[in-house]
Amino acid sequence: MLKDILIGRQWIFHFSPSGNNGRKNMTFLPDGSIGEGRNENEYRWVFEGDQLAIYRRNGDVQNSFRYNASSDRFEYLPDGRAQGFKDQYIQPR
């Protein structure tokens, strides 16, 4: 189950892969909040079907991701609601 994959591990969020290679450590808590790495842009998370949506503190969608089992990471998924950069991804630490 995707939720078990997400909350059972520690992750590295590549939030600016095509720019300055910005990244940070992240954890996802069972209550839908972001643990390590939480800020105004990455505040809470939810699965919407098979999509991982990361929400801002103000309730806007920051970005959406889909898990790619072959690369073992969550990869950017275009979402017209999203405020974040394209081509972000989340990989195991």
Coordinates of N, CA and C in Angstrom, one line a residue:
M1 N 0.8 -1.2 0.0 CA 0.0 0.0 0.0 C 0.9 1.3 0.0
L2 N 0.5 2.2 -0.8 CA 1.4 3.4 -1.0 C 1.6 4.2 0.3
K3 N 0.5 4.3 1.2 CA 0.7 5.0 2.4 C 1.8 4.3 3.3
D4 N 1.8 3.0 3.3 CA 2.8 2.3 4.1 C 4.2 2.6 3.6
I5 N 4.4 2.7 2.3 CA 5.7 3.0 1.7 C 6.1 4.4 2.1
L6 N 5.2 5.3 2.1 CA 5.5 6.7 2.3 C 5.9 6.9 3.8
I7 N 5.0 6.5 4.7 CA 5.2 6.8 6.1 C 6.2 5.9 6.8
G8 N 6.6 4.8 6.2 CA 7.5 3.9 6.8 C 9.0 4.2 6.5
R9 N 9.3 5.3 5.8 CA 10.6 5.6 5.4 C 11.0 7.0 5.6
Q10 N 12.3 7.3 5.4 CA 12.8 8.7 5.4 C 13.1 9.0 3.9
W11 N 12.9 10.3 3.6 CA 12.9 10.7 2.2 C 13.8 11.9 2.0
I12 N 14.2 12.1 0.7 CA 14.9 13.3 0.3 C 14.0 13.9 -0.8
F13 N 13.6 15.2 -0.6 CA 12.7 15.9 -1.5 C 13.6 16.8 -2.4
H14 N 13.6 16.5 -3.7 CA 14.3 17.4 -4.6 C 13.4 18.4 -5.2
F15 N 13.4 19.6 -4.6 CA 12.4 20.6 -4.9 C 12.8 21.5 -6.0
S16 N 14.0 21.5 -6.4 CA 14.5 22.4 -7.5 C 15.5 21.6 -8.3
P17 N 15.1 20.4 -8.9 CA 16.1 19.6 -9.6 C 16.7 20.2 -10.9
S18 N 15.9 21.0 -11.5 CA 16.4 21.6 -12.8 C 17.1 23.0 -12.6
G19 N 17.1 23.4 -11.3 CA 17.8 24.7 -11.0 C 19.0 24.5 -10.2
N20 N 18.9 24.8 -8.9 CA 20.1 24.8 -8.1 C 20.3 23.5 -7.3
N21 N 19.5 22.4 -7.7 CA 19.6 21.1 -7.1 C 19.2 21.2 -5.6
G22 N 18.2 22.1 -5.3 CA 17.7 22.2 -3.9 C 17.1 20.9 -3.5
R23 N 17.4 20.5 -2.2 CA 16.8 19.3 -1.7 C 16.8 19.4 -0.2
K24 N 15.9 18.6 0.4 CA 15.9 18.6 1.9 C 15.3 17.2 2.3
N25 N 15.6 16.9 3.6 CA 15.1 15.6 4.1 C 13.6 15.8 4.5
M26 N 12.8 14.8 4.4 CA 11.4 14.8 4.7 C 11.0 13.5 5.3
T27 N 10.0 13.6 6.2 CA 9.3 12.5 6.7 C 7.8 12.8 6.6
F28 N 7.0 11.8 6.5 CA 5.5 11.9 6.3 C 4.9 11.1 7.5
L29 N 4.1 11.9 8.3 CA 3.5 11.3 9.5 C 2.2 10.7 9.2
P30 N 1.8 9.7 10.0 CA 0.5 9.0 9.8 C -0.7 9.8 9.8
D31 N -0.6 11.0 10.5 CA -1.8 11.8 10.6 C -2.0 12.8 9.4
G32 N -1.1 12.6 8.4 CA -1.2 13.5 7.2 C -0.4 14.7 7.2
S33 N 0.4 14.9 8.3 CA 1.2 16.1 8.3 C 2.7 15.7 7.9
I34 N 3.4 16.7 7.5 CA 4.8 16.6 7.2 C 5.6 16.7 8.5
G35 N 6.5 15.8 8.8 CA 7.3 15.8 10.0 C 8.6 16.7 9.7
E36 N 9.7 16.0 9.5 CA 10.9 16.7 9.1 C 10.7 17.3 7.8
G37 N 11.2 18.6 7.6 CA 11.1 19.3 6.4 C 9.8 20.1 6.2
R38 N 8.9 20.1 7.2 CA 7.7 20.9 7.1 C 8.0 22.4 7.1
N39 N 7.3 23.1 6.2 CA 7.4 24.5 6.1 C 6.1 25.0 5.6
E40 N 6.0 26.3 5.1 CA 4.7 26.8 4.6 C 4.3 26.2 3.3
N41 N 5.3 25.7 2.5 CA 4.9 25.1 1.2 C 4.7 23.6 1.3
E42 N 5.4 22.9 2.1 CA 5.2 21.5 2.3 C 4.7 21.3 3.8
Y43 N 3.4 21.3 3.9 CA 2.8 21.3 5.3 C 2.0 20.0 5.6
R44 N 1.3 19.5 4.7 CA 0.6 18.3 4.9 C 0.5 17.5 3.6
W45 N 0.1 16.3 3.7 CA 0.0 15.4 2.5 C -1.3 14.6 2.6
V46 N -1.7 14.1 1.4 CA -2.9 13.2 1.3 C -2.7 12.4 0.0
F47 N -3.2 11.2 0.0 CA -3.3 10.4 -1.3 C -4.7 10.7 -1.8
E48 N -4.7 11.1 -3.1 CA -6.0 11.3 -3.9 C -5.9 10.2 -4.9
G49 N -6.5 9.0 -4.6 CA -6.3 7.9 -5.5 C -4.9 7.4 -5.4
D50 N -4.2 7.3 -6.5 CA -2.8 6.9 -6.5 C -1.8 8.1 -6.5
Q51 N -2.4 9.3 -6.4 CA -1.5 10.5 -6.4 C -1.3 11.0 -5.0
L52 N 0.0 11.3 -4.8 CA 0.4 12.0 -3.5 C 0.3 13.5 -3.7
A53 N -0.6 14.1 -3.0 CA -0.7 15.6 -3.1 C -0.1 16.2 -1.8
I54 N 0.8 17.2 -2.0 CA 1.4 17.9 -1.0 C 0.7 19.3 -0.9
Y55 N 0.3 19.6 0.3 CA -0.5 20.9 0.4 C 0.3 21.9 1.2
R56 N 0.1 23.1 0.9 CA 0.7 24.3 1.6 C -0.1 24.5 2.9
R57 N 0.4 25.3 3.8 CA -0.2 25.6 5.0 C -1.6 26.3 4.8
N58 N -1.6 27.1 3.7 CA -2.9 27.9 3.4 C -3.9 27.0 2.7
G59 N -3.6 25.7 2.4 CA -4.6 24.8 1.8 C -4.5 24.7 0.3
D60 N -3.6 25.4 -0.3 CA -3.3 25.2 -1.8 C -2.5 24.0 -2.0
V61 N -2.7 23.4 -3.2 CA -1.8 22.3 -3.6 C -0.4 22.8 -4.0
Q62 N 0.6 22.3 -3.4 CA 2.0 22.7 -3.7 C 2.4 21.9 -5.0
N63 N 2.2 20.5 -4.9 CA 2.5 19.7 -6.0 C 1.9 18.3 -5.8
S64 N 1.9 17.6 -6.9 CA 1.3 16.2 -6.9 C 2.4 15.3 -7.5
F65 N 2.4 14.0 -7.0 CA 3.4 13.0 -7.4 C 2.7 11.7 -7.6
R66 N 3.3 10.8 -8.3 CA 2.9 9.4 -8.5 C 4.1 8.5 -8.2
Y67 N 3.9 7.5 -7.5 CA 5.0 6.6 -7.1 C 5.4 5.7 -8.3
N68 N 6.7 5.7 -8.6 CA 7.2 4.9 -9.7 C 8.0 3.7 -9.0
A69 N 7.4 2.5 -9.0 CA 8.0 1.4 -8.4 C 9.4 1.0 -8.9
S70 N 9.6 1.2 -10.2 CA 10.9 0.8 -10.8 C 12.0 1.7 -10.4
S71 N 11.7 3.0 -10.1 CA 12.8 3.9 -9.7 C 12.7 4.1 -8.1
D72 N 11.6 3.5 -7.5 CA 11.4 3.6 -6.1 C 11.4 5.1 -5.6
R73 N 10.6 5.9 -6.3 CA 10.5 7.3 -5.9 C 9.2 7.8 -6.4
F74 N 8.8 8.9 -5.7 CA 7.6 9.7 -6.1 C 8.0 10.7 -7.1
E75 N 7.4 10.8 -8.3 CA 7.8 11.7 -9.4 C 6.7 12.7 -9.6
Y76 N 7.1 13.8 -10.1 CA 6.2 15.0 -10.4 C 5.1 14.5 -11.3
L77 N 3.9 15.0 -11.0 CA 2.7 14.7 -11.8 C 2.1 16.1 -12.1
P78 N 1.9 16.4 -13.4 CA 1.3 17.7 -13.7 C -0.1 17.8 -13.1
D79 N -0.3 19.0 -12.5 CA -1.6 19.2 -11.7 C -1.9 20.7 -11.9
G80 N -2.9 21.1 -12.5 CA -3.3 22.5 -12.7 C -3.5 23.3 -11.5
R81 N -3.7 22.6 -10.4 CA -3.9 23.3 -9.1 C -2.5 23.6 -8.4
A82 N -1.5 23.0 -8.9 CA -0.2 23.1 -8.2 C 0.5 24.4 -8.3
Q83 N 1.2 24.8 -7.2 CA 1.9 26.0 -7.1 C 3.5 25.8 -7.2
G84 N 3.9 24.6 -7.1 CA 5.3 24.3 -7.0 C 6.0 24.1 -8.4
F85 N 7.3 23.9 -8.4 CA 8.1 23.7 -9.6 C 7.8 22.3 -10.2
K86 N 8.0 22.3 -11.6 CA 7.9 21.0 -12.3 C 9.1 20.2 -12.0
D87 N 9.0 18.9 -12.3 CA 10.1 18.0 -12.3 C 10.7 17.7 -10.9
Q88 N 9.9 18.0 -9.8 CA 10.3 17.6 -8.5 C 10.2 16.1 -8.3
Y89 N 10.9 15.6 -7.3 CA 10.7 14.2 -7.0 C 11.2 13.9 -5.6
I90 N 10.7 12.8 -5.0 CA 11.0 12.4 -3.7 C 11.5 11.0 -3.7
Q91 N 12.7 10.8 -3.2 CA 13.4 9.5 -3.2 C 13.8 9.1 -1.8
P92 N 13.9 7.8 -1.6 CA 14.4 7.4 -0.3 C 15.7 7.9 0.1
R93 N 15.9 8.2 1.4 CA 17.1 8.7 2.0 C 18.1 7.5 2.1

